[in-house]
Structure formats: structure tokens, C-alpha cells
Tab-separated table of C-alpha atoms and ligand atoms in Angstrom:
chain	number	residue	atom	x	y	z
A	1	MET	CA	-70.911	-11.897	-7.845
A	2	LYS	CA	-69.406	-10.128	-10.840
A	3	ASN	CA	-67.314	-7.044	-10.340
A	4	LEU	CA	-66.298	-4.241	-12.641
A	5	LYS	CA	-62.728	-3.776	-13.676
A	6	ILE	CA	-62.052	-0.124	-14.407
A	7	GLY	CA	-58.408	0.362	-15.246
A	8	ASP	CA	-56.431	-0.994	-12.287
A	9	LYS	CA	-59.352	-0.638	-9.901
A	10	ILE	CA	-61.925	-3.315	-9.258
A	11	THR	CA	-65.321	-2.777	-7.643
A	12	ARG	CA	-66.634	-5.225	-5.055
A	13	ILE	CA	-70.130	-5.117	-6.577
A	14	PRO	CA	-71.167	-4.570	-10.226
A	15	LEU	CA	-72.715	-1.143	-9.456
A	16	ILE	CA	-72.326	2.395	-10.680
A	17	GLN	CA	-74.385	5.088	-8.995
A	18	GLY	CA	-75.645	7.310	-11.789
A	19	GLY	CA	-74.606	10.992	-11.713
A	20	MET	CA	-77.546	13.246	-10.811
A	21	GLY	CA	-77.559	16.992	-11.318
A	22	VAL	CA	-78.127	19.575	-10.000
A	23	GLY	CA	-76.631	18.733	-6.690
A	24	ILE	CA	-78.419	15.408	-6.123
A	25	SER	CA	-75.239	13.287	-6.331
A	26	LEU	CA	-72.401	15.179	-4.783
A	27	GLY	CA	-69.565	14.083	-2.482
A	28	ARG	CA	-71.624	12.513	0.223
A	29	LEU	CA	-73.695	10.137	-1.931
A	30	ALA	CA	-70.826	9.305	-4.273
A	31	GLY	CA	-68.419	8.748	-1.369
A	32	THR	CA	-70.838	6.472	0.432
A	33	VAL	CA	-71.484	4.315	-2.625
A	34	ALA	CA	-67.750	4.079	-3.319
A	35	LYS	CA	-67.157	3.036	0.334
A	36	GLU	CA	-69.765	0.321	-0.111
A	37	GLY	CA	-67.809	-1.101	-3.044
A	38	GLY	CA	-69.546	0.446	-6.087
A	39	VAL	CA	-68.540	3.390	-8.235
A	40	GLY	CA	-69.752	6.664	-6.768
A	41	VAL	CA	-70.451	9.400	-9.313
A	42	ILE	CA	-70.673	13.145	-8.685
A	43	SER	CA	-72.587	15.212	-11.243
A	44	SER	CA	-70.763	18.365	-12.440
A	45	ALA	CA	-73.951	20.099	-13.618
A	46	GLN	CA	-74.107	23.460	-11.767
A	47	ILE	CA	-72.275	21.720	-8.980
A	48	GLY	CA	-71.226	25.106	-7.473
A	49	TYR	CA	-74.831	26.219	-6.865
A	50	ARG	CA	-74.118	26.701	-3.108
A	51	GLU	CA	-70.943	28.775	-3.636
A	52	PRO	CA	-71.398	32.411	-2.543
A	53	ASP	CA	-70.332	33.795	-5.951
A	54	PHE	CA	-72.454	31.338	-8.042
A	55	ASP	CA	-74.787	34.051	-9.433
A	56	ARG	CA	-71.917	36.288	-10.403
A	57	ASN	CA	-69.408	33.774	-11.574
A	58	PRO	CA	-70.987	30.343	-12.119
A	59	ALA	CA	-68.107	28.982	-14.233
A	60	GLU	CA	-65.519	29.472	-11.530
A	61	ALA	CA	-67.866	28.423	-8.700
A	62	ASN	CA	-68.476	25.165	-10.527
A	63	LEU	CA	-64.749	24.424	-10.970
A	64	ARG	CA	-64.127	25.115	-7.267
A	65	ALA	CA	-66.953	22.815	-6.249
A	66	ILE	CA	-65.689	19.976	-8.521
A	67	GLU	CA	-62.554	19.973	-6.345
A	68	SER	CA	-64.300	20.307	-3.007
A	69	GLU	CA	-66.940	17.626	-3.686
A	70	MET	CA	-64.259	15.223	-4.824
A	71	LYS	CA	-62.347	15.898	-1.585
A	72	LYS	CA	-65.514	15.189	0.429
A	73	ALA	CA	-66.057	11.902	-1.411
A	74	ARG	CA	-62.425	10.859	-0.977
A	75	GLU	CA	-62.615	11.547	2.813
A	76	ILE	CA	-65.524	9.048	2.965
A	77	ALA	CA	-63.932	6.505	0.683
A	78	PRO	CA	-60.150	6.945	0.466
A	79	ASP	CA	-59.654	3.771	-1.564
A	80	GLY	CA	-63.015	3.757	-3.344
A	81	ILE	CA	-63.738	4.342	-6.985
A	82	ILE	CA	-65.106	7.850	-7.539
A	83	GLY	CA	-65.942	9.487	-10.812
A	84	PHE	CA	-67.751	12.433	-12.367
A	85	ASN	CA	-70.670	12.627	-14.732
A	86	VAL	CA	-70.103	15.482	-17.153
A	87	MET	CA	-72.814	16.117	-19.737
A	88	THR	CA	-71.572	16.920	-23.210
A	89	ALA	CA	-74.500	19.372	-23.602
A	90	LEU	CA	-72.917	21.606	-20.889
A	91	LYS	CA	-71.276	24.791	-22.278
A	92	GLU	CA	-68.334	24.312	-19.897
A	93	HIS	CA	-67.996	20.547	-20.281
A	94	ALA	CA	-64.342	20.691	-21.390
A	95	ALA	CA	-63.365	22.736	-18.401
A	96	HIS	CA	-65.393	20.411	-16.086
A	97	ILE	CA	-63.598	17.338	-17.453
A	98	ARG	CA	-60.162	18.924	-17.010
A	99	ALA	CA	-61.049	19.944	-13.454
A	100	ALA	CA	-62.371	16.463	-12.612
A	101	VAL	CA	-59.170	14.884	-13.953
A	102	LYS	CA	-57.117	17.351	-11.857
A	103	ALA	CA	-59.196	16.504	-8.804
A	104	GLY	CA	-58.261	12.852	-9.263
A	105	ALA	CA	-61.438	11.341	-10.812
A	106	ASP	CA	-61.073	7.635	-11.439
A	107	ILE	CA	-63.529	7.825	-14.299
A	108	ILE	CA	-65.525	10.347	-16.295
A	109	ILE	CA	-68.906	9.198	-17.582
A	110	SER	CA	-70.318	11.425	-20.255
A	111	GLY	CA	-73.591	11.547	-22.223
A	112	ALA	CA	-76.347	13.981	-23.182
A	113	GLY	CA	-74.745	14.188	-26.596
A	114	LEU	CA	-71.788	12.246	-27.904
A	115	PRO	CA	-68.555	12.829	-25.943
A	116	THR	CA	-66.380	13.015	-29.032
A	117	GLU	CA	-63.478	14.918	-27.330
A	118	LEU	CA	-63.381	12.931	-24.086
A	119	PRO	CA	-60.133	10.998	-24.976
A	120	ALA	CA	-58.295	14.239	-25.819
A	121	LEU	CA	-59.520	15.936	-22.644
A	122	THR	CA	-58.301	13.163	-20.393
A	123	GLU	CA	-55.112	12.223	-22.310
A	124	GLY	CA	-52.015	11.645	-20.205
A	125	SER	CA	-54.035	11.000	-17.025
A	126	SER	CA	-55.068	7.787	-15.301
A	127	THR	CA	-58.754	8.856	-15.475
A	128	ARG	CA	-60.823	6.269	-17.347
A	129	ILE	CA	-63.566	7.202	-19.808
A	130	ALA	CA	-67.073	5.952	-20.439
A	131	PRO	CA	-69.654	7.154	-22.979
A	132	ILE	CA	-73.386	6.881	-22.283
A	133	VAL	CA	-75.303	5.487	-25.248
A	134	SER	CA	-78.965	4.668	-25.713
A	135	THR	CA	-78.949	2.891	-29.102
A	136	ASP	CA	-76.654	0.632	-31.014
A	137	LYS	CA	-76.386	3.413	-33.625
A	138	SER	CA	-74.934	5.849	-31.111
A	139	ALA	CA	-72.603	3.158	-29.675
A	140	ASN	CA	-71.252	2.513	-33.164
A	141	VAL	CA	-70.835	6.250	-33.870
A	142	ILE	CA	-68.856	7.064	-30.747
A	143	LEU	CA	-66.703	3.930	-30.651
A	144	LYS	CA	-65.839	4.272	-34.349
A	145	TYR	CA	-64.987	7.948	-33.854
A	146	TRP	CA	-62.675	7.250	-30.918
A	147	ASP	CA	-61.072	4.350	-32.828
A	148	ARG	CA	-60.439	6.441	-35.943
A	149	LYS	CA	-59.446	9.700	-34.324
A	150	TYR	CA	-57.636	8.627	-31.160
A	151	LYS	CA	-56.776	4.958	-31.852
A	152	ARG	CA	-58.326	3.985	-28.575
A	153	THR	CA	-61.597	2.671	-27.130
A	154	ALA	CA	-63.818	3.084	-24.081
A	155	ASP	CA	-62.845	1.790	-20.618
A	156	LEU	CA	-66.544	1.178	-19.840
A	157	VAL	CA	-69.850	1.731	-21.643
A	158	VAL	CA	-73.128	2.799	-20.018
A	159	ILE	CA	-76.320	1.845	-21.843
A	160	GLU	CA	-79.094	4.199	-20.714
A	161	GLY	CA	-82.559	2.882	-21.542
A	162	PRO	CA	-86.005	4.499	-21.868
A	163	GLU	CA	-86.865	4.170	-18.134
A	164	ALA	CA	-84.049	6.424	-16.960
A	165	GLY	CA	-84.359	9.783	-15.268
A	166	GLY	CA	-83.140	13.237	-16.191
A	167	HIS	CA	-82.695	14.005	-19.906
A	168	LEU	CA	-83.308	11.008	-22.104
A	169	GLY	CA	-81.396	9.943	-25.237
A	170	PHE	CA	-84.531	9.254	-27.234
A	171	LYS	CA	-87.169	11.192	-29.162
A	172	LYS	CA	-90.669	11.127	-27.561
A	173	GLU	CA	-91.977	8.719	-30.244
A	174	GLU	CA	-89.106	6.323	-29.701
A	175	LEU	CA	-89.854	6.284	-25.984
A	176	GLU	CA	-93.419	5.212	-26.762
A	177	GLN	CA	-92.292	2.479	-29.162
A	178	TYR	CA	-89.860	0.536	-26.989
A	179	THR	CA	-91.081	-2.392	-24.910
A	180	PRO	CA	-88.836	-4.122	-22.336
A	181	GLN	CA	-88.390	-6.911	-24.937
A	182	SER	CA	-87.477	-4.692	-27.859
A	183	TYR	CA	-85.085	-2.681	-25.733
A	184	GLY	CA	-83.611	-5.968	-24.493
A	185	GLU	CA	-82.718	-6.682	-28.089
A	186	GLU	CA	-81.093	-3.253	-28.408
A	187	ILE	CA	-79.038	-3.977	-25.261
A	188	ARG	CA	-77.806	-7.270	-26.789
A	189	LYS	CA	-76.785	-5.450	-29.990
A	190	ILE	CA	-74.886	-2.718	-28.104
A	191	ILE	CA	-73.050	-5.395	-26.034
A	192	ALA	CA	-72.035	-7.141	-29.303
A	193	THR	CA	-70.767	-3.800	-30.755
A	194	VAL	CA	-68.726	-3.051	-27.619
A	195	LYS	CA	-67.278	-6.560	-27.671
A	196	LYS	CA	-66.076	-6.045	-31.202
A	197	TYR	CA	-64.060	-2.998	-30.113
A	198	GLY	CA	-62.842	-4.763	-27.001
A	199	GLU	CA	-61.464	-7.563	-29.210
A	200	LYS	CA	-59.756	-5.078	-31.535
A	201	TYR	CA	-57.917	-3.534	-28.561
A	202	GLY	CA	-57.410	-6.813	-26.659
A	203	VAL	CA	-59.410	-5.548	-23.615
A	204	GLU	CA	-62.604	-6.436	-21.858
A	205	ILE	CA	-64.862	-3.388	-21.804
A	206	PRO	CA	-67.434	-3.661	-19.059
A	207	VAL	CA	-71.027	-2.762	-20.087
A	208	VAL	CA	-73.503	-1.528	-17.521
A	209	VAL	CA	-77.213	-0.975	-18.073
A	210	ALA	CA	-79.099	1.991	-16.620
A	211	GLY	CA	-82.765	2.962	-16.499
A	212	GLY	CA	-85.382	1.426	-14.258
A	213	ILE	CA	-83.053	-0.787	-12.259
A	214	TYR	CA	-84.868	-0.748	-8.921
A	215	ASP	CA	-84.626	-4.165	-7.301
A	216	HIS	CA	-82.892	-7.504	-7.555
A	217	SER	CA	-85.111	-8.818	-10.355
A	218	ASP	CA	-84.115	-5.845	-12.526
A	219	VAL	CA	-80.450	-6.481	-11.933
A	220	LYS	CA	-80.924	-10.141	-12.826
A	221	ARG	CA	-82.887	-9.270	-15.983
A	222	VAL	CA	-80.128	-7.139	-17.494
A	223	MET	CA	-77.326	-9.457	-16.309
A	224	ASP	CA	-79.127	-12.282	-18.105
A	225	LEU	CA	-78.984	-10.148	-21.280
A	226	GLY	CA	-75.185	-10.132	-20.950
A	227	ALA	CA	-74.564	-6.899	-19.009
A	228	ASP	CA	-71.615	-6.793	-16.618
A	229	GLY	CA	-73.343	-4.517	-14.153
A	230	VAL	CA	-75.885	-1.789	-13.558
A	231	GLN	CA	-76.050	1.932	-13.152
A	232	VAL	CA	-78.664	3.039	-10.681
A	233	ALA	CA	-79.789	6.589	-9.907
A	234	THR	CA	-83.464	6.998	-8.863
A	235	ARG	CA	-83.263	4.448	-6.070
A	236	PHE	CA	-80.418	6.397	-4.487
A	237	VAL	CA	-82.443	9.593	-4.279
A	238	THR	CA	-84.439	8.335	-1.312
A	239	THR	CA	-81.370	7.502	0.764
A	240	GLU	CA	-80.171	9.270	3.878
A	241	GLU	CA	-76.865	9.989	2.180
A	242	CYS	CA	-78.287	11.554	-1.004
A	243	ASP	CA	-77.219	15.194	-1.183
A	244	ALA	CA	-80.708	16.643	-1.875
A	245	ASP	CA	-83.048	18.353	0.591
A	246	ILE	CA	-85.394	15.948	2.452
A	247	ARG	CA	-88.442	17.560	0.713
A	248	TYR	CA	-87.116	16.417	-2.680
A	249	LYS	CA	-86.808	12.854	-1.367
A	250	GLU	CA	-90.347	13.029	0.071
A	251	ALA	CA	-91.688	14.152	-3.319
A	252	TYR	CA	-90.467	10.782	-4.681
A	253	ILE	CA	-92.145	8.912	-1.796
A	254	ARG	CA	-95.420	10.783	-2.382
A	255	ALA	CA	-95.426	10.323	-6.199
A	256	SER	CA	-97.735	7.856	-7.806
A	257	LYS	CA	-97.101	6.098	-11.182
A	258	GLU	CA	-99.436	8.567	-12.917
A	259	ASP	CA	-97.494	11.563	-11.519
A	260	ILE	CA	-94.391	10.560	-13.435
A	261	ARG	CA	-94.413	12.090	-16.921
A	262	ILE	CA	-92.319	12.716	-19.972
A	263	VAL	CA	-91.636	16.406	-20.154
A	264	LYS	CA	-89.728	18.662	-22.469
A	265	SER	CA	-86.634	20.413	-21.191
A	266	PRO	CA	-86.341	24.032	-22.287
A	267	VAL	CA	-83.919	22.977	-25.025
A	268	GLY	CA	-86.385	20.522	-26.513
A	269	MET	CA	-84.876	17.261	-25.194
A	270	PRO	CA	-87.341	14.916	-23.541
A	271	GLY	CA	-86.877	14.216	-19.866
A	272	ARG	CA	-88.822	12.482	-17.083
A	273	ALA	CA	-90.145	14.338	-14.056
A	274	ILE	CA	-92.797	14.339	-11.320
A	275	MET	CA	-95.886	16.426	-12.177
A	276	ASN	CA	-96.213	19.428	-9.874
A	277	PRO	CA	-97.640	22.986	-10.083
A	278	PHE	CA	-94.449	24.172	-11.883
A	279	MET	CA	-94.653	21.503	-14.594
A	280	LYS	CA	-98.451	21.955	-14.964
A	281	LYS	CA	-97.931	25.639	-15.706
A	282	VAL	CA	-95.236	24.844	-18.298
A	283	MET	CA	-97.398	22.176	-19.945
A	284	ASP	CA	-100.336	24.603	-20.150
A	285	GLY	CA	-98.075	26.858	-22.244
A	286	GLY	CA	-97.025	29.139	-19.375
A	287	LYS	CA	-93.706	30.849	-19.217
A	288	ILE	CA	-91.823	31.058	-15.914
A	289	SER	CA	-89.623	34.087	-15.382
A	290	HIS	CA	-86.048	33.283	-14.553
A	291	SER	CA	-82.877	34.621	-12.979
A	292	PRO	CA	-80.013	36.004	-15.076
A	293	CYS	CA	-78.452	33.205	-17.250
A	294	HIS	CA	-75.934	30.893	-15.470
A	295	GLY	CA	-74.608	29.646	-18.789
A	296	CYS	CA	-75.318	25.936	-18.342
A	297	LEU	CA	-76.224	24.579	-21.764
A	298	THR	CA	-74.709	25.278	-25.181
A	299	LYS	CA	-78.021	25.160	-27.008
A	300	CYS	CA	-80.199	27.521	-25.033
A	301	SER	CA	-81.703	30.910	-25.866
A	302	PRO	CA	-82.599	32.471	-22.538
A	303	ALA	CA	-85.052	34.935	-24.110
A	304	GLU	CA	-87.165	32.149	-25.694
A	305	ILE	CA	-87.304	29.280	-23.171
A	306	PRO	CA	-90.477	28.538	-21.165
A	307	TYR	CA	-88.445	28.051	-18.020
A	308	CYS	CA	-84.832	27.934	-16.981
A	309	ILE	CA	-83.506	24.412	-16.312
A	310	THR	CA	-80.838	25.647	-13.857
A	311	ASP	CA	-83.486	27.574	-11.789
A	312	GLY	CA	-85.868	24.545	-11.897
A	313	LEU	CA	-83.276	22.050	-10.779
A	314	ILE	CA	-81.753	24.305	-8.083
A	315	SER	CA	-85.220	24.840	-6.589
A	316	ALA	CA	-85.570	21.018	-6.567
A	317	VAL	CA	-82.365	20.234	-4.731
A	318	LYS	CA	-83.126	22.977	-2.227
A	319	GLY	CA	-86.559	21.464	-1.535
A	320	ASP	CA	-88.910	24.106	-3.027
A	321	VAL	CA	-90.701	21.266	-4.672
A	322	ASP	CA	-93.802	23.075	-5.986
A	323	ASN	CA	-91.619	25.511	-7.929
A	324	ALA	CA	-89.123	23.070	-9.263
A	325	LEU	CA	-88.283	20.612	-12.035
A	326	LEU	CA	-88.401	17.247	-10.248
A	327	PHE	CA	-86.389	14.947	-12.477
A	328	CYS	CA	-86.841	11.225	-11.706
A	329	GLY	CA	-86.668	7.787	-13.247
A	330	ALA	CA	-89.740	5.770	-14.349
A	331	LYS	CA	-89.733	3.762	-11.131
A	332	ALA	CA	-89.516	6.674	-8.661
A	333	TYR	CA	-93.107	5.875	-7.547
A	334	LYS	CA	-91.785	2.659	-5.949
A	335	ALA	CA	-90.046	4.626	-3.212
A	336	ASP	CA	-91.917	4.267	0.058
A	337	LYS	CA	-89.251	5.168	2.667
A	338	ILE	CA	-85.883	6.705	3.260
A	339	GLU	CA	-83.254	4.035	3.224
A	340	THR	CA	-79.509	3.928	3.722
A	341	VAL	CA	-77.135	3.381	0.743
A	342	SER	CA	-76.083	0.172	2.383
A	343	ALA	CA	-79.719	-1.120	2.509
A	344	VAL	CA	-80.272	-0.211	-1.189
A	345	ILE	CA	-77.179	-2.138	-2.162
A	346	GLN	CA	-78.345	-5.168	-0.117
A	347	ALA	CA	-81.736	-5.034	-1.846
A	348	LEU	CA	-80.190	-4.792	-5.328
A	349	PHE	CA	-77.633	-7.576	-4.956
A	350	ALA	CA	-79.183	-9.762	-2.274
B	1	FMN	C1	-82.652	13.298	-10.553
B	1	FMN	C2	-81.813	12.812	-11.677
B	1	FMN	C3	-80.829	13.622	-12.173
B	1	FMN	C4	-79.983	13.135	-13.230
B	1	FMN	N1	-78.958	13.909	-13.709
B	1	FMN	C5	-78.139	13.458	-14.615
B	1	FMN	C6	-77.000	14.214	-15.062
B	1	FMN	O1	-76.701	15.247	-14.561
B	1	FMN	N2	-76.216	13.704	-16.078
B	1	FMN	C7	-76.517	12.496	-16.661
B	1	FMN	O2	-75.800	12.035	-17.594
B	1	FMN	N3	-77.568	11.732	-16.242
B	1	FMN	C8	-78.378	12.171	-15.259
B	1	FMN	N4	-79.357	11.358	-14.772
B	1	FMN	C9	-79.489	9.982	-15.301
B	1	FMN	C10	-78.812	8.981	-14.338
B	1	FMN	O3	-77.499	9.189	-14.163
B	1	FMN	C11	-79.089	7.508	-14.677
B	1	FMN	O4	-78.386	7.042	-15.760
B	1	FMN	C12	-80.530	7.085	-14.896
B	1	FMN	O5	-81.437	7.889	-14.210
B	1	FMN	C13	-80.699	5.605	-14.473
B	1	FMN	O6	-82.011	5.288	-14.334
B	1	FMN	P1	-82.749	5.135	-12.940
B	1	FMN	O7	-82.845	6.545	-12.431
B	1	FMN	O8	-84.045	4.517	-13.260
B	1	FMN	O9	-81.928	4.288	-11.994
B	1	FMN	C14	-80.223	11.838	-13.773
B	1	FMN	C15	-81.210	11.045	-13.191
B	1	FMN	C16	-82.016	11.512	-12.185
B	1	FMN	C17	-83.074	10.597	-11.601
């Protein structure tokens, strides 16, 4: 089996567990995946939602939780590879990256916008960096920018396709146009672009594919396209070790294919979620009142949004599933039981 070489660390299996906010992938899930030989990833998005001062001082609560969740993961996997997912769209992304580096993150994976400043924010540390891209165009833009501005390249690249969960890097029309075949071509193009930069810097940059990787045949399909590994998120939600409330996991198990829909996040980006009373109300043009702003996204006007994404995602992780934004990947309907992380890894790489 292939492994992933990330700096001086090598995984036992070619797997990254995708970062899932808010609170879905914290120290427990990431630590367990790292212990099993993959890369465990903690999401920094409103990570401090359980801190007592989160409502009053979310910025500080989040920084404190970055440290404590990393500690939790390290206790589970002292020698494992543990990283953070920090979305560029977050208002506090620079502070989150600095805190993750300080906490000893092995890697920062960053998308939801182009992570142009990631090399500067991690400079002088041993933390490796990986952009998330969805098209060859965005791969070219970010790798060219890093090459020109910082004279360096990525340590790993994540290709996130149309079947992923959470916010998606495509316009709604693009999502409708892609077929598995046409996106397969895009994957090949991105791999070729990354290879070009790897050759320029005399390094091998591993490329992993995310979005709809649910079983062994999915892993095989993208490895046959030339990927070095996979990033998997949705399938880890229905594990014992996932950090979310059991009612969130059960919502995945109950969901049918038809319940999984493309929705608009308050800031206009498309995302994928399970249909529920909350989302029906939003889609019917309703407006959901929200708590005082927790300052999560740069591009958000609290007075105008139909609902607050922080409120929606915190309700989800706490298990208030009818009043929540239930982000999920396209294959969430396949979940039919709660598994262990170890069993998921067996199924993926059998
Ligand atoms: C519940 C959920 C939350 C997510 N949150 C984030 C996030 O905070 N940041 C991010 O970059 N990606 C996020 N994602 C995307 C995943 O990291 C991953 O790349 C993608 O979902 C992979 O596809 P899969 O879910 O089909 O395996 C999220 C996905 C899910 C399902």
C-alpha cells in the first residue's frame, strides 16, 4: 500500500481525515485516525464553542481550544501525524494558523478561498502546508503565487471534488455540469500541474483526492487516476470516535439520497446538507433569528443573512438536529450504522 510522506513523517496508510467544523473533527477523532496510521485533522472553525466565555470572547476561546484539542489528539497518538484545517474564509484565520503552529501541528490544510499567506504564517516552523483546490485553474493560481512570492511550493495538495461536504469550491452550475468522468479529467490535470511544481523544487508533492470517497472502490478509482491518497470526511462522522453528538450521527443514518441537497450558506457559497425543518424554512425564504455575532467569516453582514452559520453548525454538533445546518457529503445516505474508526479504515483499504 502507498503511504504519504509529509515532511519527515510518513503515514502507514494513504489517508487524511478531512477537517470538519464546527466541532465534528476535534481531538478525539483526529487523534484516533492518527493512531491508526492516517493523518488526523482538527477543524479550527469555532473550535472553542464549548468554552465558557465563547459568547463573550469567541476569538480567545477558539485559540485556547486549538491548544487543548491538539493536546487531546497527541495524548491519543503521541507519534501520529496530526494537523489542522483552517479555512481562509475565517476572519481569524491568521491567528488560528499561528496558534496551530504553536500547538505543534504537523500540517495545516487550508481552503475555502485561496490560502495565499499560508507560507508566511508558518515560516520558520516544521509545520507543513497544503492548499485545497477544486479546479486546475485554482491549483495553478495558488502554486504560481507561492512560487513567485515565497520561492516555495506545497508539501501536499488536496483536490476537493463536487461530492464533498461542507462548503464547496464550485458554483451551483458547475456542480451540475461535472460527471465523474469529466471530474476525473480535472483530477488528472491538477496532478500534472502539481508534478510540474514538484519537479521545479526537486520534491514529490503527494496529491490526495477528497469528495465522495466512501468505500474501497472509490479509493481504487482515484488511485487509478494517479492520486497518492484520499481525504475522507463524511464516512468518519458515523464513527464512535467522531466528536459530534450521537443525534447528529443518527441524522446521517436516517438520511436518504433525496434528503441530501445543495444549499446556500449565508454568505452565498454553495454547500451540501441534509434537508430538515431548519433548511426547509430557509429555502422557503424564511429568516432565522440569531445570537450576537461570533465573528466567524470575513464576508458576512449579520443584519442581512437568512441564518447564522455559526448558530446552525453549533446546534448540529450539539444534536439539536431539527434546528441546525447538517453539513454532509454526497454519500452520507450510505451510512447505516455507527462504526469504529478502525473498521472504517479496514473498509477503505481492505
Ligand atoms: C460535516 C462536514 C464539515 C466540514 N467542515 C469543513 C471545514 O471546516 N473546513 C474545510 O475545509 N472542509 C470541511 N469539510 C470538507 C471535508 O474536510 C472534506 O474535504 C470533504 O467533505 C470530503 O468529502 P467526503 O465528506 O465525501 O468524504 C466538511 C465536511 C463535512 C462533511
